[in-house]
Short mmCIF file of C-alpha atoms in Angstrom, two decimals:
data_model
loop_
_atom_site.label_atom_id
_atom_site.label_comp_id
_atom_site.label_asym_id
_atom_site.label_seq_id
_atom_site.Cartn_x
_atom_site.Cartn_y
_atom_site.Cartn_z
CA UNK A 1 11.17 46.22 134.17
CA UNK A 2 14.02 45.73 131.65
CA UNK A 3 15.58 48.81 130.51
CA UNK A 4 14.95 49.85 127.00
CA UNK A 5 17.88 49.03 124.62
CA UNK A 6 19.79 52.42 123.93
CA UNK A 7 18.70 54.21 127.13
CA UNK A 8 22.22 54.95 128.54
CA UNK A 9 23.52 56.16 125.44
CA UNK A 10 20.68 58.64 125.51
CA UNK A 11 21.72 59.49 129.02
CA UNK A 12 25.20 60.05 128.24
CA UNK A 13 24.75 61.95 125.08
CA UNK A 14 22.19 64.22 126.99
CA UNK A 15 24.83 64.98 129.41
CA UNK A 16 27.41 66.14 126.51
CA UNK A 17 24.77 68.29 124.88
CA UNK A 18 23.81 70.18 128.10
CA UNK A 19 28.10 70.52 128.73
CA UNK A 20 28.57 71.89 125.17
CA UNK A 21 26.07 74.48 125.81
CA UNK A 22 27.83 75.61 128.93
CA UNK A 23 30.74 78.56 129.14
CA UNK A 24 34.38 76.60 129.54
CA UNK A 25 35.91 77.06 133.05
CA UNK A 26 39.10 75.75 131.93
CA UNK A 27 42.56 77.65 133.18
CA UNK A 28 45.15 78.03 131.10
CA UNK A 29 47.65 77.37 134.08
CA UNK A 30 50.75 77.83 134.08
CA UNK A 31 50.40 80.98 131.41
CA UNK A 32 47.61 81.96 133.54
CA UNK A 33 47.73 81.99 137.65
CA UNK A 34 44.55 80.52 139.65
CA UNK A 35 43.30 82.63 141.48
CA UNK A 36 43.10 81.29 145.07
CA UNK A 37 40.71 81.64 148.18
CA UNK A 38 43.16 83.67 151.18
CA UNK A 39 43.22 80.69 153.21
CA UNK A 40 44.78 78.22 150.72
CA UNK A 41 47.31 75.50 151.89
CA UNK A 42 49.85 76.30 149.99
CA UNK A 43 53.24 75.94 152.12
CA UNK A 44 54.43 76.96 155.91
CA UNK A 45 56.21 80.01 156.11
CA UNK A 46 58.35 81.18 159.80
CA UNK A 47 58.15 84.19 161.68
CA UNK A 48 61.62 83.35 163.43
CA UNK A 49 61.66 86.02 165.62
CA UNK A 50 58.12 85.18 167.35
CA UNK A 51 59.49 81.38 167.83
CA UNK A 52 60.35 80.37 171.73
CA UNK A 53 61.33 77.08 170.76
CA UNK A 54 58.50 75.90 173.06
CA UNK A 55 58.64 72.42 170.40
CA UNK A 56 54.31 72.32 170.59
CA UNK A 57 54.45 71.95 167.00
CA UNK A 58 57.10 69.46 166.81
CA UNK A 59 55.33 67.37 169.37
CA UNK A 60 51.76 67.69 167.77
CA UNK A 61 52.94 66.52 164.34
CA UNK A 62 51.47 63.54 163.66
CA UNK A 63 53.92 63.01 160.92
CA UNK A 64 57.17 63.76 162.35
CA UNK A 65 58.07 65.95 159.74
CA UNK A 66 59.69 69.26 161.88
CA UNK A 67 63.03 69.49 162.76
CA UNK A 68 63.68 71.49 165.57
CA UNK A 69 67.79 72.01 167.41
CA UNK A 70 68.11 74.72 169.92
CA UNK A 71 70.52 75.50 172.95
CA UNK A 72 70.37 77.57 176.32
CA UNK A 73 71.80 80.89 176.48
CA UNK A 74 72.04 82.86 179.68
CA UNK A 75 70.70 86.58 179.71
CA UNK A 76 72.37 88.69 182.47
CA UNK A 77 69.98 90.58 185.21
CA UNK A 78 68.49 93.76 183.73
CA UNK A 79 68.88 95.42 187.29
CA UNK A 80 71.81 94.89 189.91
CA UNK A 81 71.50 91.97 192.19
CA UNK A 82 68.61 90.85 189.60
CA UNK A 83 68.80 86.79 188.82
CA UNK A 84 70.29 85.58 185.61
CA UNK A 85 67.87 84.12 183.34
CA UNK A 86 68.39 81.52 180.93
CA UNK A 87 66.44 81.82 177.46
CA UNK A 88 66.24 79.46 174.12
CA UNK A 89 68.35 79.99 171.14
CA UNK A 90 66.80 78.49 167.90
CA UNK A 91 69.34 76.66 165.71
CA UNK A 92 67.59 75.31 163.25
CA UNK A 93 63.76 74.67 162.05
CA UNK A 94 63.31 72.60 158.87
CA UNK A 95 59.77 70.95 157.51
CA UNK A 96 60.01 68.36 155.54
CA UNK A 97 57.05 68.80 152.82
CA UNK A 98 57.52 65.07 151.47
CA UNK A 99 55.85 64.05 154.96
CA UNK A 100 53.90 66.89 155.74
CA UNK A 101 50.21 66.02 154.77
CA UNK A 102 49.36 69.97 155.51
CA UNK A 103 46.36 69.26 158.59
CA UNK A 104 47.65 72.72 159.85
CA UNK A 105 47.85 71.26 163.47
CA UNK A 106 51.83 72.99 163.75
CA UNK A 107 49.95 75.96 162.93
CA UNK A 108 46.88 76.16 165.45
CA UNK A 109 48.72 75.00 168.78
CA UNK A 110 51.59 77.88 168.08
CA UNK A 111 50.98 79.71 171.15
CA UNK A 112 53.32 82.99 169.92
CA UNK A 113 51.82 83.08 165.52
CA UNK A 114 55.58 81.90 164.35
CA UNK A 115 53.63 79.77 161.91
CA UNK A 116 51.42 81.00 159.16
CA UNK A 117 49.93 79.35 155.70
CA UNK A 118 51.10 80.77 152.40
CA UNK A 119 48.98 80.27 149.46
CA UNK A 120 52.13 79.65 146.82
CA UNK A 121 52.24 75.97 145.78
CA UNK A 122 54.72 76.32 142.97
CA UNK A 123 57.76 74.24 145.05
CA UNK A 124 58.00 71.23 143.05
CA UNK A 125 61.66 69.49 143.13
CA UNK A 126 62.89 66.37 141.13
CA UNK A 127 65.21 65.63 144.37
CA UNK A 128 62.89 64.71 147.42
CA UNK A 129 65.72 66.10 149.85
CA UNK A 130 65.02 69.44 148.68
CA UNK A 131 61.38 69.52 150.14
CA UNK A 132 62.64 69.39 152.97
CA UNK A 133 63.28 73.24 154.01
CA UNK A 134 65.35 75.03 156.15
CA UNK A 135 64.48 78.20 158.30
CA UNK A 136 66.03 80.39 155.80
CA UNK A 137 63.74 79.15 153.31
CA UNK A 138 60.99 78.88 155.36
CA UNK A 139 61.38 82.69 156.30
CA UNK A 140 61.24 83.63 152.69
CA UNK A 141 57.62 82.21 152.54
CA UNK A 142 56.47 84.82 155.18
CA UNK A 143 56.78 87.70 152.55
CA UNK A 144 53.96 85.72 150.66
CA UNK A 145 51.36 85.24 153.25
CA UNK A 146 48.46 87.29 152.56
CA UNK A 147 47.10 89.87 155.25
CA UNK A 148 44.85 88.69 157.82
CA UNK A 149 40.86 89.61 157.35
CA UNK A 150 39.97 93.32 158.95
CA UNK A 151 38.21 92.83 161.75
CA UNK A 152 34.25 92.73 161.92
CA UNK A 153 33.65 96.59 162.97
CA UNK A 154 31.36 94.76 165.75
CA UNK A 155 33.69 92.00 167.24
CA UNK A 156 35.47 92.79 170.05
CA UNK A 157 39.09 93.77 170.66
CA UNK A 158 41.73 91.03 170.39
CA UNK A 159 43.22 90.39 173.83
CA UNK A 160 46.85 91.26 172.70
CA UNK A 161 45.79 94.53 171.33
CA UNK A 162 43.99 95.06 174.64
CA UNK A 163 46.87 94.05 176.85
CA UNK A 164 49.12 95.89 175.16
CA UNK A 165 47.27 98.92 175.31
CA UNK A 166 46.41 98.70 178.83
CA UNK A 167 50.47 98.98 179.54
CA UNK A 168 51.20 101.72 177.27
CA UNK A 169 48.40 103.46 179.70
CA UNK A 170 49.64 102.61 182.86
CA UNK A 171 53.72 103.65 181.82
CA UNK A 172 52.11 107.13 180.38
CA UNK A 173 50.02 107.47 183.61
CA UNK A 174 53.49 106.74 185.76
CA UNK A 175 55.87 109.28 183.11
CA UNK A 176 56.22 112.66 185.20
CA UNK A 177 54.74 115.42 182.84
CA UNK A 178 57.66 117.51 180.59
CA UNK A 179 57.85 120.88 182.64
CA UNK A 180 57.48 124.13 179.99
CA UNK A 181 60.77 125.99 179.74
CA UNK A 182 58.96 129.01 178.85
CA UNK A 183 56.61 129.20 181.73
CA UNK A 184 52.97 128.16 182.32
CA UNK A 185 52.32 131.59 183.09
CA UNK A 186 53.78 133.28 180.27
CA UNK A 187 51.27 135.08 177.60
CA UNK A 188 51.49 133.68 174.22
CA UNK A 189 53.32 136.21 171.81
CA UNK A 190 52.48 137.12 168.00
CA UNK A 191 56.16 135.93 165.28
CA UNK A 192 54.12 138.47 163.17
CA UNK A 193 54.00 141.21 166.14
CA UNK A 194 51.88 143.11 167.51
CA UNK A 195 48.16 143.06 165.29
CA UNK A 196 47.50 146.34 163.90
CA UNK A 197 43.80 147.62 163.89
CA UNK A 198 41.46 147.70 160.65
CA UNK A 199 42.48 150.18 158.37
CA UNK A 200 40.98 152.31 155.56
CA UNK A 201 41.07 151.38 151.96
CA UNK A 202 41.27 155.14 151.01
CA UNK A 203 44.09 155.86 152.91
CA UNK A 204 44.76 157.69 156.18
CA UNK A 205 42.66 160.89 156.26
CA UNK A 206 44.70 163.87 156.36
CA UNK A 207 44.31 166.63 159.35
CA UNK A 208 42.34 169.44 159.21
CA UNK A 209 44.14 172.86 159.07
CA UNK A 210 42.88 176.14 160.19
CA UNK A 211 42.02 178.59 157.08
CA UNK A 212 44.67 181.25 155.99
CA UNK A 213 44.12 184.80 156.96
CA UNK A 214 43.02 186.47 153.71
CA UNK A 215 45.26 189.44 152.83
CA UNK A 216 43.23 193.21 153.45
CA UNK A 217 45.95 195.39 151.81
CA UNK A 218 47.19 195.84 148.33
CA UNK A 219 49.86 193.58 147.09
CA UNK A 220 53.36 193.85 147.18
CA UNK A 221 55.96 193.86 144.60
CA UNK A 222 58.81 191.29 144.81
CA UNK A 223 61.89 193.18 144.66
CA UNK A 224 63.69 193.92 141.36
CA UNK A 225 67.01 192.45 139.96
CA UNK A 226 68.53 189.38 141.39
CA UNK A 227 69.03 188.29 145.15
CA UNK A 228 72.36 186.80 146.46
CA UNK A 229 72.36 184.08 148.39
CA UNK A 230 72.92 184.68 151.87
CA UNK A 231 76.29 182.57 152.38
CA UNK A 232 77.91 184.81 148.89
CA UNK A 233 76.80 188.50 150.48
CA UNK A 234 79.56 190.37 151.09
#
């Protein structure tokens, strides 16, 4: 069946009517910032101190694009007559960003979390050396990576969380108990001293007297004129 003359210029037209009717989604980027999903590839950031310089990520790459230079340091024994042991020394991680083609692979075989996606993409450069970033710069990435998802109340405990708690249990199991310098035995004493009982609103109540003896003869007259005090009598 031939196709009637004008029929894809009704087609397209429909389609720009029913867009025209719909609300714009358009950002105004850069005055206004997109607001990304947590888990954005943005850019790498380094948790140096969790790094072993075990080189999984290095290895994994399937671009080539992480630099890793190290040496061997030797750590003396803890204890006497311990053995020496010999640890790595990171000298310098760099990812070069013109290469990588962000898969995430560095990040999933990291066996200690030194790796971690940051959703900040604004790290343009007209030079293509500078996308390729040292540790110092990759470090200053970690202060932009989001916070990882709570937990599902549900799931069960992460292994590290376990394993660390099961040590802190055993070392406060094997810690002797702090002995009480004031005595197990001793009674606990009031700051405020000793409680007095409940006490009247009114007032203490006053004791009861016995009656005065009413007078049965006639009164007396006080003496007349003046009376010296006993220390000026003569």
């Amino acid at each position: 069946m031939a196709p009637i003359p004008g029929s894809g210029l009704a087609k397209g037209l429909a389609v720009t009517l029913r867009t025209m009717t719909k609300k714009t989604v358009t950002e105004q980027y850069p005055d206004t910032q997109p607001d990304l999903p947590p888990r954005t590839r943005g850019v790498i950031g380094l948790f140096e101190e969790n790094c072993t310089v075990c080189m999984l990520c290095a290895r994994e790459c399937p671009d080539w694009c992480i630099y890793i230079d190290s040496h061997k340091e030797t750590v003396p024994a803890a204890t006497p007559g311990g053995r020496e042991r010999s640890r790595n020394v990171l000298d310098r991680f760099a990812i070069d960003f013109s290469l990588c083609m962000y898969c995430g692979i560095c990040i999933e075989v990291c066996p200690f979390d030194a790796l971690f996606w940051s959703p900040e993409f604004e790290y343009a450069e007209t030079d293509i050396r500078d996308l390729t970033h040292e540790r110092d710069k990759l470090r200053e990435w970690m202060w932009t990576v989001p916070a990882p998802p709570a937990l599902d109340p549900g799931a069960e405990e992460p292994k590290e969380i376990a394993a660390a708690r099961k040590t802190a249990d055993k070392l406060a199991a094997t810690q002797p108990e702090p002995a009480d310098p004031t005595g197990s035995n001793a009674e606990p004493t009031d700051p405020a001293g000793p409680k007095a009982g409940p006490t009247d609103p009114a007032g203490p109540k006053p004791e009861p007297t016995e009656p005065r003896p009413r007078p049965t003869g006639p009164p007396t007259e006080p003496p007349a004129g003046p009376t010296a005090p006993e220390g000026d009598a003569p």
